[in-house]
mmCIF file of C-alpha atoms in Angstrom:
data_model
loop_
_atom_site.group_PDB
_atom_site.id
_atom_site.type_symbol
_atom_site.label_atom_id
_atom_site.label_comp_id
_atom_site.label_asym_id
_atom_site.label_seq_id
_atom_site.Cartn_x
_atom_site.Cartn_y
_atom_site.Cartn_z
ATOM 1 C CA MET P 1 -127.646 -55.231 -63.772
ATOM 2 C CA LYS P 2 -124.266 -56.914 -64.258
ATOM 3 C CA LEU P 3 -123.160 -53.957 -66.412
ATOM 4 C CA LEU P 4 -124.215 -51.472 -63.706
ATOM 5 C CA GLU P 5 -122.206 -53.375 -61.115
ATOM 6 C CA LYS P 6 -119.133 -53.317 -63.333
ATOM 7 C CA LEU P 7 -119.545 -49.589 -63.960
ATOM 8 C CA LYS P 8 -120.042 -48.905 -60.260
ATOM 9 C CA LYS P 9 -116.681 -50.539 -59.504
ATOM 10 C CA ILE P 10 -115.034 -48.347 -62.142
ATOM 11 C CA LYS P 11 -116.572 -45.223 -60.602
ATOM 12 C CA ASP P 12 -115.353 -46.304 -57.149
ATOM 13 C CA ARG P 13 -111.831 -46.650 -58.590
ATOM 14 C CA PHE P 14 -112.175 -43.245 -60.290
ATOM 15 C CA GLU P 15 -113.014 -41.619 -56.941
ATOM 16 C CA GLN P 16 -110.114 -43.434 -55.291
ATOM 17 C CA VAL P 17 -107.729 -42.122 -57.979
ATOM 18 C CA ASN P 18 -109.005 -38.567 -57.380
ATOM 19 C CA GLU P 19 -108.332 -38.950 -53.648
ATOM 20 C CA GLU P 20 -104.804 -40.239 -54.275
ATOM 21 C CA LEU P 21 -104.090 -37.365 -56.676
ATOM 22 C CA SER P 22 -105.168 -34.811 -54.089
ATOM 23 C CA ASP P 23 -103.143 -36.478 -51.307
ATOM 24 C CA PRO P 24 -100.113 -34.244 -50.564
ATOM 25 C CA ALA P 25 -98.089 -37.345 -49.675
ATOM 26 C CA ASN P 26 -98.132 -38.423 -53.339
ATOM 27 C CA GLN P 27 -97.102 -35.094 -54.856
ATOM 28 C CA SER P 28 -93.390 -35.779 -54.499
ATOM 29 C CA ASN P 29 -93.691 -39.080 -56.401
ATOM 30 C CA ARG P 30 -93.644 -37.855 -59.999
ATOM 31 C CA GLU P 31 -94.021 -41.304 -61.562
ATOM 32 C CA LYS P 32 -97.053 -42.122 -59.403
ATOM 33 C CA VAL P 33 -98.738 -38.788 -60.195
ATOM 34 C CA ILE P 34 -98.202 -39.333 -63.950
ATOM 35 C CA ASN P 35 -99.652 -42.860 -63.768
ATOM 36 C CA LEU P 36 -102.639 -41.740 -61.673
ATOM 37 C CA SER P 37 -103.348 -38.817 -63.997
ATOM 38 C CA ARG P 38 -103.221 -41.142 -67.003
ATOM 39 C CA GLU P 39 -105.570 -43.602 -65.269
ATOM 40 C CA ARG P 40 -107.980 -40.803 -64.347
ATOM 41 C CA MET P 41 -108.103 -39.622 -67.962
ATOM 42 C CA ASN P 42 -108.802 -43.167 -69.185
ATOM 43 C CA LEU P 43 -111.580 -43.702 -66.622
ATOM 44 C CA SER P 44 -113.310 -40.317 -66.946
ATOM 45 C CA GLU P 45 -115.160 -41.126 -70.193
ATOM 46 C CA ILE P 46 -116.475 -44.417 -68.772
ATOM 47 C CA VAL P 47 -117.610 -42.694 -65.547
ATOM 48 C CA SER P 48 -119.427 -40.018 -67.562
ATOM 49 C CA ALA P 49 -121.199 -42.728 -69.577
ATOM 50 C CA TYR P 50 -122.030 -44.595 -66.349
ATOM 51 C CA GLU P 51 -123.688 -41.530 -64.805
ATOM 52 C CA LYS P 52 -125.755 -41.001 -67.960
ATOM 53 C CA TYR P 53 -126.668 -44.706 -68.075
ATOM 54 C CA ASN P 54 -127.611 -44.710 -64.378
ATOM 55 C CA ARG P 55 -129.982 -41.746 -64.885
ATOM 56 C CA LEU P 56 -131.503 -43.493 -67.898
ATOM 57 C CA ILE P 57 -132.109 -46.732 -65.948
ATOM 58 C CA THR P 58 -133.718 -44.739 -63.104
ATOM 59 C CA ASN P 59 -136.093 -43.029 -65.583
ATOM 60 C CA ILE P 60 -136.968 -46.340 -67.247
ATOM 61 C CA GLU P 61 -137.732 -47.993 -63.910
ATOM 62 C CA GLY P 62 -139.792 -44.957 -62.835
ATOM 63 C CA ASN P 63 -141.944 -45.152 -65.962
ATOM 64 C CA LYS P 64 -142.397 -48.905 -65.584
ATOM 65 C CA GLU P 65 -143.550 -48.372 -61.997
ATOM 66 C CA ILE P 66 -146.138 -45.817 -63.161
ATOM 67 C CA ILE P 67 -147.431 -48.243 -65.797
ATOM 68 C CA ASP P 68 -147.690 -51.087 -63.261
ATOM 69 C CA SER P 69 -149.179 -49.170 -60.326
ATOM 70 C CA SER P 70 -151.020 -46.075 -61.605
ATOM 71 C CA SER P 71 -154.756 -45.977 -62.296
ATOM 72 C CA GLU P 72 -154.573 -42.734 -64.296
ATOM 73 C CA LYS P 73 -154.931 -43.464 -68.022
ATOM 74 C CA GLU P 74 -153.226 -40.248 -69.219
ATOM 75 C CA LEU P 75 -150.270 -40.770 -66.905
ATOM 76 C CA ILE P 76 -149.842 -44.350 -68.134
ATOM 77 C CA GLU P 77 -149.940 -43.171 -71.776
ATOM 78 C CA LEU P 78 -147.257 -40.555 -71.080
ATOM 79 C CA ALA P 79 -145.109 -43.157 -69.304
ATOM 80 C CA ASN P 80 -145.451 -45.527 -72.295
ATOM 81 C CA LEU P 81 -144.476 -42.773 -74.747
ATOM 82 C CA GLU P 82 -141.421 -41.865 -72.722
ATOM 83 C CA LEU P 83 -140.496 -45.533 -72.355
ATOM 84 C CA LYS P 84 -140.530 -45.972 -76.160
ATOM 85 C CA GLU P 85 -137.971 -43.166 -76.400
ATOM 86 C CA LEU P 86 -135.800 -44.326 -73.499
ATOM 87 C CA LEU P 87 -135.391 -48.020 -74.367
ATOM 88 C CA PRO P 88 -133.609 -47.445 -77.722
ATOM 89 C CA GLN P 89 -131.366 -44.901 -75.954
ATOM 90 C CA LYS P 90 -130.534 -47.574 -73.370
ATOM 91 C CA ASP P 91 -129.581 -50.114 -76.064
ATOM 92 C CA SER P 92 -127.419 -47.570 -77.897
ATOM 93 C CA LEU P 93 -125.684 -46.424 -74.723
ATOM 94 C CA GLU P 94 -125.001 -50.017 -73.668
ATOM 95 C CA GLU P 95 -123.267 -50.731 -76.981
ATOM 96 C CA GLY P 96 -121.141 -47.609 -76.567
ATOM 97 C CA ILE P 97 -120.223 -48.561 -72.998
ATOM 98 C CA LYS P 98 -119.177 -52.055 -74.092
ATOM 99 C CA VAL P 99 -116.704 -50.460 -76.503
ATOM 100 C CA LEU P 100 -115.412 -48.150 -73.752
ATOM 101 C CA LEU P 101 -114.911 -51.156 -71.473
ATOM 102 C CA ILE P 102 -112.508 -52.813 -73.922
ATOM 103 C CA PRO P 103 -109.125 -52.686 -72.135
ATOM 104 C CA LYS P 104 -106.942 -49.970 -73.624
ATOM 105 C CA ASP P 105 -103.336 -50.596 -74.543
ATOM 106 C CA PRO P 106 -101.378 -48.603 -71.922
ATOM 107 C CA ASN P 107 -98.763 -47.840 -74.583
ATOM 108 C CA ASP P 108 -101.186 -46.207 -77.057
ATOM 109 C CA ASP P 109 -100.410 -42.631 -76.012
ATOM 110 C CA LYS P 110 -96.634 -43.108 -76.268
ATOM 111 C CA SER P 111 -94.206 -41.959 -78.923
ATOM 112 C CA VAL P 112 -92.465 -44.682 -80.923
ATOM 113 C CA ILE P 113 -89.196 -45.990 -82.295
ATOM 114 C CA MET P 114 -89.640 -47.261 -85.870
ATOM 115 C CA GLU P 115 -87.236 -49.559 -87.692
ATOM 116 C CA ILE P 116 -87.499 -50.244 -91.431
ATOM 117 C CA ARG P 117 -85.272 -52.847 -93.087
ATOM 118 C CA ALA P 118 -85.008 -53.903 -96.722
ATOM 119 C CA GLY P 119 -85.953 -57.564 -97.159
ATOM 120 C CA THR P 120 -85.949 -59.849 -100.177
ATOM 121 C CA GLY P 121 -85.559 -58.126 -103.525
ATOM 122 C CA GLY P 122 -82.113 -56.552 -103.638
ATOM 123 C CA GLU P 123 -81.961 -52.932 -104.844
ATOM 124 C CA GLU P 124 -85.731 -52.805 -105.345
ATOM 125 C CA ALA P 125 -86.296 -53.819 -101.705
ATOM 126 C CA ALA P 126 -83.963 -51.011 -100.574
ATOM 127 C CA LEU P 127 -85.876 -48.515 -102.743
ATOM 128 C CA PHE P 128 -89.153 -49.771 -101.244
ATOM 129 C CA ALA P 129 -87.748 -49.337 -97.716
ATOM 130 C CA ALA P 130 -86.931 -45.730 -98.646
ATOM 131 C CA ASP P 131 -90.502 -45.281 -99.941
ATOM 132 C CA LEU P 132 -91.913 -46.579 -96.646
ATOM 133 C CA PHE P 133 -89.693 -44.208 -94.651
ATOM 134 C CA ARG P 134 -90.933 -41.317 -96.799
ATOM 135 C CA MET P 135 -94.557 -42.487 -96.420
ATOM 136 C CA TYR P 136 -94.385 -42.572 -92.615
ATOM 137 C CA SER P 137 -92.478 -39.268 -92.484
ATOM 138 C CA ARG P 138 -95.173 -37.551 -94.553
ATOM 139 C CA HIS P 139 -97.951 -39.105 -92.469
ATOM 140 C CA ALA P 140 -96.227 -37.820 -89.321
ATOM 141 C CA GLU P 141 -95.940 -34.362 -90.853
ATOM 142 C CA VAL P 142 -99.689 -34.290 -91.603
ATOM 143 C CA ARG P 143 -100.472 -35.421 -88.046
ATOM 144 C CA GLY P 144 -98.175 -32.798 -86.520
ATOM 145 C CA TRP P 145 -95.772 -35.409 -85.144
ATOM 146 C CA LYS P 146 -92.008 -34.922 -85.004
ATOM 147 C CA VAL P 147 -89.678 -37.367 -86.782
ATOM 148 C CA GLU P 148 -86.086 -37.675 -85.543
ATOM 149 C CA LEU P 149 -83.499 -39.826 -87.327
ATOM 150 C CA ILE P 150 -81.485 -42.205 -85.132
ATOM 151 C CA ASP P 151 -79.520 -44.377 -87.563
ATOM 152 C CA LEU P 152 -79.431 -44.778 -91.349
ATOM 153 C CA SER P 153 -77.712 -47.288 -93.613
ATOM 154 C CA GLU P 154 -78.092 -46.244 -97.241
ATOM 155 C CA ALA P 155 -77.985 -48.313 -100.440
ATOM 156 C CA GLY P 156 -77.482 -47.364 -104.091
ATOM 157 C CA LEU P 157 -79.986 -45.401 -106.200
ATOM 158 C CA GLY P 158 -81.385 -43.675 -103.100
ATOM 159 C CA GLY P 159 -82.424 -46.881 -101.380
ATOM 160 C CA ILE P 160 -82.179 -47.733 -97.687
ATOM 161 C CA LYS P 161 -80.829 -50.935 -96.165
ATOM 162 C CA GLU P 162 -82.011 -49.950 -92.694
ATOM 163 C CA VAL P 163 -83.361 -46.834 -90.996
ATOM 164 C CA ILE P 164 -84.207 -46.278 -87.330
ATOM 165 C CA PHE P 165 -86.108 -43.168 -86.293
ATOM 166 C CA SER P 166 -88.386 -41.861 -83.553
ATOM 167 C CA VAL P 167 -91.860 -40.377 -84.026
ATOM 168 C CA ASN P 168 -92.967 -38.115 -81.184
ATOM 169 C CA GLY P 169 -96.471 -36.815 -80.581
ATOM 170 C CA GLU P 170 -99.896 -37.693 -79.160
ATOM 171 C CA ASN P 171 -101.231 -41.256 -79.493
ATOM 172 C CA VAL P 172 -98.499 -42.209 -81.973
ATOM 173 C CA PHE P 173 -98.210 -45.860 -80.916
ATOM 174 C CA GLY P 174 -102.014 -46.168 -80.849
ATOM 175 C CA ASP P 175 -102.069 -45.370 -84.575
ATOM 176 C CA LEU P 176 -98.823 -46.843 -85.876
ATOM 177 C CA LYS P 177 -98.659 -50.116 -83.917
ATOM 178 C CA TYR P 178 -100.604 -51.860 -86.677
ATOM 179 C CA GLU P 179 -97.758 -51.174 -89.134
ATOM 180 C CA SER P 180 -95.420 -53.793 -87.661
ATOM 181 C CA GLY P 181 -94.826 -56.673 -90.052
ATOM 182 C CA VAL P 182 -93.714 -57.514 -93.580
ATOM 183 C CA HIS P 183 -94.751 -55.041 -96.287
ATOM 184 C CA ARG P 184 -94.664 -56.365 -99.850
ATOM 185 C CA VAL P 185 -94.440 -54.338 -103.062
ATOM 186 C CA GLN P 186 -95.289 -55.413 -106.625
ATOM 187 C CA ARG P 187 -94.075 -53.083 -109.372
ATOM 188 C CA VAL P 188 -91.738 -52.720 -112.355
ATOM 189 C CA PRO P 189 -88.301 -51.668 -111.028
ATOM 190 C CA GLU P 190 -86.569 -48.693 -112.619
ATOM 191 C CA THR P 191 -83.714 -51.014 -113.594
ATOM 192 C CA GLU P 192 -86.058 -53.526 -115.313
ATOM 193 C CA GLY P 193 -85.921 -53.084 -119.088
ATOM 194 C CA SER P 194 -88.497 -55.710 -120.058
ATOM 195 C CA GLY P 195 -91.342 -54.185 -118.026
ATOM 196 C CA ARG P 196 -91.670 -57.294 -115.831
ATOM 197 C CA VAL P 197 -93.333 -56.839 -112.421
ATOM 198 C CA HIS P 198 -91.087 -57.774 -109.475
ATOM 199 C CA THR P 199 -92.098 -58.598 -105.902
ATOM 200 C CA SER P 200 -89.937 -57.241 -103.074
ATOM 201 C CA ALA P 201 -90.381 -56.771 -99.346
ATOM 202 C CA ALA P 202 -89.359 -54.706 -96.343
ATOM 203 C CA THR P 203 -89.964 -55.213 -92.640
ATOM 204 C CA VAL P 204 -91.332 -52.575 -90.282
ATOM 205 C CA ALA P 205 -91.067 -52.636 -86.491
ATOM 206 C CA VAL P 206 -92.974 -50.162 -84.313
ATOM 207 C CA LEU P 207 -91.814 -50.045 -80.689
ATOM 208 C CA PRO P 208 -93.277 -47.828 -77.962
ATOM 209 C CA GLU P 209 -90.773 -45.495 -76.315
ATOM 210 C CA VAL P 210 -90.320 -46.449 -72.682
ATOM 211 C CA GLU P 211 -89.041 -44.691 -69.592
ATOM 212 C CA ASP P 212 -86.006 -45.841 -67.629
ATOM 213 C CA VAL P 213 -88.257 -47.124 -64.830
ATOM 214 C CA GLN P 214 -90.080 -49.543 -67.179
ATOM 215 C CA VAL P 215 -86.945 -51.399 -68.271
ATOM 216 C CA GLU P 216 -84.052 -52.017 -65.894
ATOM 217 C CA ILE P 217 -80.700 -52.215 -67.661
ATOM 218 C CA ASN P 218 -77.641 -53.245 -65.698
ATOM 219 C CA PRO P 219 -74.672 -51.143 -66.932
ATOM 220 C CA SER P 220 -72.349 -54.105 -66.342
ATOM 221 C CA GLU P 221 -74.305 -56.039 -69.000
ATOM 222 C CA LEU P 222 -73.503 -53.491 -71.703
ATOM 223 C CA LYS P 223 -70.546 -53.484 -74.085
ATOM 224 C CA ILE P 224 -70.070 -49.976 -75.489
ATOM 225 C CA ASP P 225 -67.898 -49.277 -78.540
ATOM 226 C CA VAL P 226 -67.068 -45.812 -79.839
ATOM 227 C CA PHE P 227 -66.112 -45.240 -83.474
ATOM 228 C CA ARG P 228 -66.039 -42.612 -86.198
ATOM 229 C CA SER P 229 -69.316 -42.133 -88.001
ATOM 230 C CA GLY P 230 -69.487 -42.106 -91.777
ATOM 231 C CA GLY P 231 -72.008 -41.610 -94.541
ATOM 232 C CA ALA P 232 -72.473 -41.730 -98.281
ATOM 233 C CA GLY P 233 -70.378 -39.313 -100.288
ATOM 234 C CA GLY P 234 -68.298 -38.324 -97.302
ATOM 235 C CA GLN P 235 -71.245 -36.615 -95.583
ATOM 236 C CA ASN P 236 -71.540 -36.666 -91.794
ATOM 237 C CA VAL P 237 -68.016 -38.015 -91.427
ATOM 238 C CA ASN P 238 -66.531 -36.968 -88.097
ATOM 239 C CA LYS P 239 -62.837 -36.523 -87.427
ATOM 240 C CA VAL P 240 -63.461 -37.620 -83.851
ATOM 241 C CA GLU P 241 -65.072 -40.766 -82.501
ATOM 242 C CA THR P 242 -68.682 -39.847 -81.752
ATOM 243 C CA ALA P 243 -70.655 -42.843 -83.096
ATOM 244 C CA ILE P 244 -71.849 -45.330 -80.474
ATOM 245 C CA ARG P 245 -72.473 -49.071 -80.655
ATOM 246 C CA ILE P 246 -74.077 -50.721 -77.617
ATOM 247 C CA THR P 247 -74.290 -54.499 -77.208
ATOM 248 C CA HIS P 248 -76.665 -55.899 -74.584
ATOM 249 C CA LEU P 249 -74.766 -59.035 -73.537
ATOM 250 C CA PRO P 250 -77.651 -61.109 -72.062
ATOM 251 C CA THR P 251 -79.785 -60.846 -75.242
ATOM 252 C CA GLY P 252 -77.145 -60.132 -77.890
ATOM 253 C CA LEU P 253 -79.073 -57.049 -79.040
ATOM 254 C CA VAL P 254 -76.861 -54.525 -80.843
ATOM 255 C CA VAL P 255 -77.822 -50.875 -81.278
ATOM 256 C CA GLN P 256 -75.779 -48.123 -82.872
ATOM 257 C CA CYS P 257 -76.287 -44.420 -83.473
ATOM 258 C CA GLN P 258 -74.124 -42.028 -85.474
ATOM 259 C CA ASP P 259 -76.589 -39.339 -86.517
ATOM 260 C CA GLU P 260 -75.496 -36.794 -83.928
ATOM 261 C CA ARG P 261 -72.089 -35.118 -83.766
ATOM 262 C CA SER P 262 -72.116 -35.475 -80.000
ATOM 263 C CA GLN P 263 -71.057 -38.775 -78.453
ATOM 264 C CA LEU P 264 -73.391 -38.148 -75.494
ATOM 265 C CA LYS P 265 -76.430 -37.546 -77.732
ATOM 266 C CA ASN P 266 -75.676 -40.643 -79.806
ATOM 267 C CA ARG P 267 -75.391 -42.670 -76.601
ATOM 268 C CA GLN P 268 -78.727 -41.322 -75.321
ATOM 269 C CA LYS P 269 -80.454 -42.165 -78.614
ATOM 270 C CA ALA P 270 -78.924 -45.653 -78.710
ATOM 271 C CA MET P 271 -80.061 -46.348 -75.136
ATOM 272 C CA LYS P 272 -83.575 -45.178 -76.070
ATOM 273 C CA VAL P 273 -83.667 -47.748 -78.888
ATOM 274 C CA LEU P 274 -82.237 -50.484 -76.656
ATOM 275 C CA ARG P 275 -84.867 -49.859 -73.967
ATOM 276 C CA ALA P 276 -87.623 -49.978 -76.594
ATOM 277 C CA ARG P 277 -86.345 -53.286 -78.010
ATOM 278 C CA LEU P 278 -86.031 -54.899 -74.577
ATOM 279 C CA PHE P 279 -89.526 -53.691 -73.679
ATOM 280 C CA ASP P 280 -90.812 -55.110 -76.977
ATOM 281 C CA ILE P 281 -89.348 -58.524 -76.111
ATOM 282 C CA LYS P 282 -91.085 -58.435 -72.718
ATOM 283 C CA VAL P 283 -94.438 -57.382 -74.225
ATOM 284 C CA LYS P 284 -94.164 -60.004 -76.985
ATOM 285 C CA GLU P 285 -93.703 -62.746 -74.379
ATOM 286 C CA GLN P 286 -96.887 -61.550 -72.642
ATOM 287 C CA ASN P 287 -98.792 -61.294 -75.939
ATOM 288 C CA ASP P 288 -97.741 -64.817 -76.945
ATOM 289 C CA GLU P 289 -99.453 -66.120 -73.815
ATOM 290 C CA ILE P 290 -102.621 -64.150 -74.621
ATOM 291 C CA SER P 291 -102.578 -65.157 -78.301
ATOM 292 C CA ALA P 292 -102.408 -68.806 -77.272
ATOM 293 C CA LYS P 293 -105.776 -68.352 -75.586
ATOM 294 C CA ARG P 294 -107.530 -66.304 -78.277
ATOM 295 C CA LYS P 295 -107.105 -65.431 -81.943
ATOM 296 C CA ASN P 296 -106.103 -61.862 -82.713
ATOM 297 C CA MET P 297 -107.743 -60.736 -85.971
ATOM 298 C CA VAL P 298 -105.416 -57.805 -86.639
ATOM 299 C CA GLY P 299 -102.302 -59.879 -85.951
ATOM 300 C CA SER P 300 -99.636 -59.957 -83.316
ATOM 301 C CA GLY P 301 -97.422 -57.393 -85.021
ATOM 302 C CA ASP P 302 -94.741 -60.043 -85.465
ATOM 303 C CA ARG P 303 -92.262 -58.924 -88.097
ATOM 304 C CA SER P 304 -92.570 -62.332 -89.799
ATOM 305 C CA ASP P 305 -96.249 -61.708 -90.616
ATOM 306 C CA LYS P 306 -96.958 -60.518 -94.171
ATOM 307 C CA ILE P 307 -99.441 -57.772 -93.464
ATOM 308 C CA ARG P 308 -99.819 -55.652 -96.599
ATOM 309 C CA THR P 309 -99.198 -55.615 -100.363
ATOM 310 C CA TYR P 310 -98.676 -52.465 -102.435
ATOM 311 C CA ASN P 311 -99.484 -53.262 -106.092
ATOM 312 C CA PHE P 312 -98.369 -50.313 -108.249
ATOM 313 C CA PRO P 313 -99.646 -51.498 -111.678
ATOM 314 C CA GLN P 314 -103.206 -51.705 -110.295
ATOM 315 C CA ASN P 315 -102.927 -48.730 -107.880
ATOM 316 C CA ARG P 316 -104.013 -51.213 -105.187
ATOM 317 C CA VAL P 317 -103.184 -51.678 -101.499
ATOM 318 C CA THR P 318 -104.363 -54.837 -99.713
ATOM 319 C CA ASP P 319 -104.155 -55.376 -95.969
ATOM 320 C CA HIS P 320 -104.191 -59.150 -95.574
ATOM 321 C CA ARG P 321 -105.110 -59.189 -91.870
ATOM 322 C CA ILE P 322 -108.587 -57.765 -92.374
ATOM 323 C CA GLY P 323 -109.085 -58.419 -96.103
ATOM 324 C CA LEU P 324 -109.219 -54.708 -96.917
ATOM 325 C CA THR P 325 -108.407 -53.550 -100.460
ATOM 326 C CA LEU P 326 -108.134 -49.868 -101.394
ATOM 327 C CA TYR P 327 -107.518 -48.464 -104.866
ATOM 328 C CA ASN P 328 -105.720 -45.298 -103.820
ATOM 329 C CA LEU P 329 -102.120 -46.470 -103.566
ATOM 330 C CA ALA P 330 -100.806 -43.164 -104.906
ATOM 331 C CA ASN P 331 -102.298 -41.259 -101.948
ATOM 332 C CA ILE P 332 -101.267 -43.892 -99.400
ATOM 333 C CA VAL P 333 -97.575 -43.853 -100.355
ATOM 334 C CA GLU P 334 -97.748 -40.068 -100.031
ATOM 335 C CA GLY P 335 -98.664 -40.520 -96.369
ATOM 336 C CA ASP P 336 -102.481 -40.719 -96.390
ATOM 337 C CA LEU P 337 -102.819 -43.702 -94.040
ATOM 338 C CA SER P 338 -105.926 -42.497 -92.193
ATOM 339 C CA GLU P 339 -108.447 -44.901 -93.765
ATOM 340 C CA LEU P 340 -106.154 -47.907 -93.366
ATOM 341 C CA ILE P 341 -105.461 -47.105 -89.714
ATOM 342 C CA GLU P 342 -109.138 -46.500 -88.869
ATOM 343 C CA GLN P 343 -110.201 -49.796 -90.480
ATOM 344 C CA LEU P 344 -107.507 -51.668 -88.539
ATOM 345 C CA LYS P 345 -108.585 -50.006 -85.283
ATOM 346 C CA LEU P 346 -112.216 -50.938 -85.978
ATOM 347 C CA ALA P 347 -111.288 -54.568 -86.674
ATOM 348 C CA ASP P 348 -109.217 -54.703 -83.492
ATOM 349 C CA ARG P 349 -112.032 -53.230 -81.359
ATOM 350 C CA THR P 350 -114.593 -55.609 -82.903
ATOM 351 C CA GLU P 351 -112.432 -58.648 -82.203
ATOM 352 C CA LYS P 352 -111.763 -57.588 -78.602
ATOM 353 C CA LEU P 353 -115.459 -56.841 -78.031
ATOM 354 C CA GLN P 354 -116.396 -60.311 -79.291
ATOM 355 C CA SER P 355 -113.726 -61.828 -77.056
ATOM 356 C CA ASN P 356 -115.156 -59.978 -74.032
ATOM 357 C CA ILE P 357 -118.680 -61.236 -74.838
ATOM 358 C CA GLU P 358 -117.451 -64.838 -75.124
ATOM 359 C CA ASN P 359 -115.550 -64.549 -71.825
ATOM 360 C CA GLU P 360 -118.692 -63.368 -70.036
ATOM 361 C CA LYS P 361 -120.776 -66.330 -71.222
#
């Protein structure tokens, strides 16, 4: 009955949210309406499952009462038959409800800022960073998400030292948050004449986009520099100063944007990245406290964690957090990340479910 009590509280909150949404006094508060609507959407599936579960429990108890109190043999037989059908349904529904009760990441439905940086490995690392950017861009295209470049620092041979870009769409952070960390590649570089396999790395950061209200930035704590943007081969070079570099003095964070030809647009993009990074710092501090209390199977998303290896000679991709190995590297680097993402989500849900069970003991 403990589960029913928990579900009843959720339904009470659901009804309270509905009342607040219909209250004319709240209609002028856009932020509150958005948050209430999001909460209602998250609760609706649990409430639907609760109503189904409640009906099922009522039917089970009704049949048990017939078996215990009735003197009619046929009626008792019918009650027993129905009970045999209802009890497995109850067990199945309970398992489903336990999964629904796992706290959802409030950032899952947000768009993201992604940052890819070449790590150890010189030119090969820069080429790998470019491959990762292409992989995520193609995955976004398949999912119907929009990719928008914010800043790009190119290297030779088509490599990338660093790229910052946004990915906009539904549930982007919920899918891509597991990509944060160190990605390692093992392959024969194009410049390697002896055919020797090299190991290189690149780091990926996935930050949820945040609204102004979620991160307060004091304008007096910002140092803003304006300069002329430039690019390889003379491309995107402006004759006027439109590129923006913003330094957040309290943290030392530096963000720049020169992709747009408008100073205002570059400033807006740079501020978007700065807000995301500051929010990430705040969330990481909270997660560190949680991680100290329980192990996180999928990983914290810390950029120092080696999360995945792409082995080209063996057409193999290994995700080290969950011990998953797939032999379809060619498809994965072309943007087919669906199986990897689903397996990571499953591992994350399983770990959180186990944590919830242990906390209830």
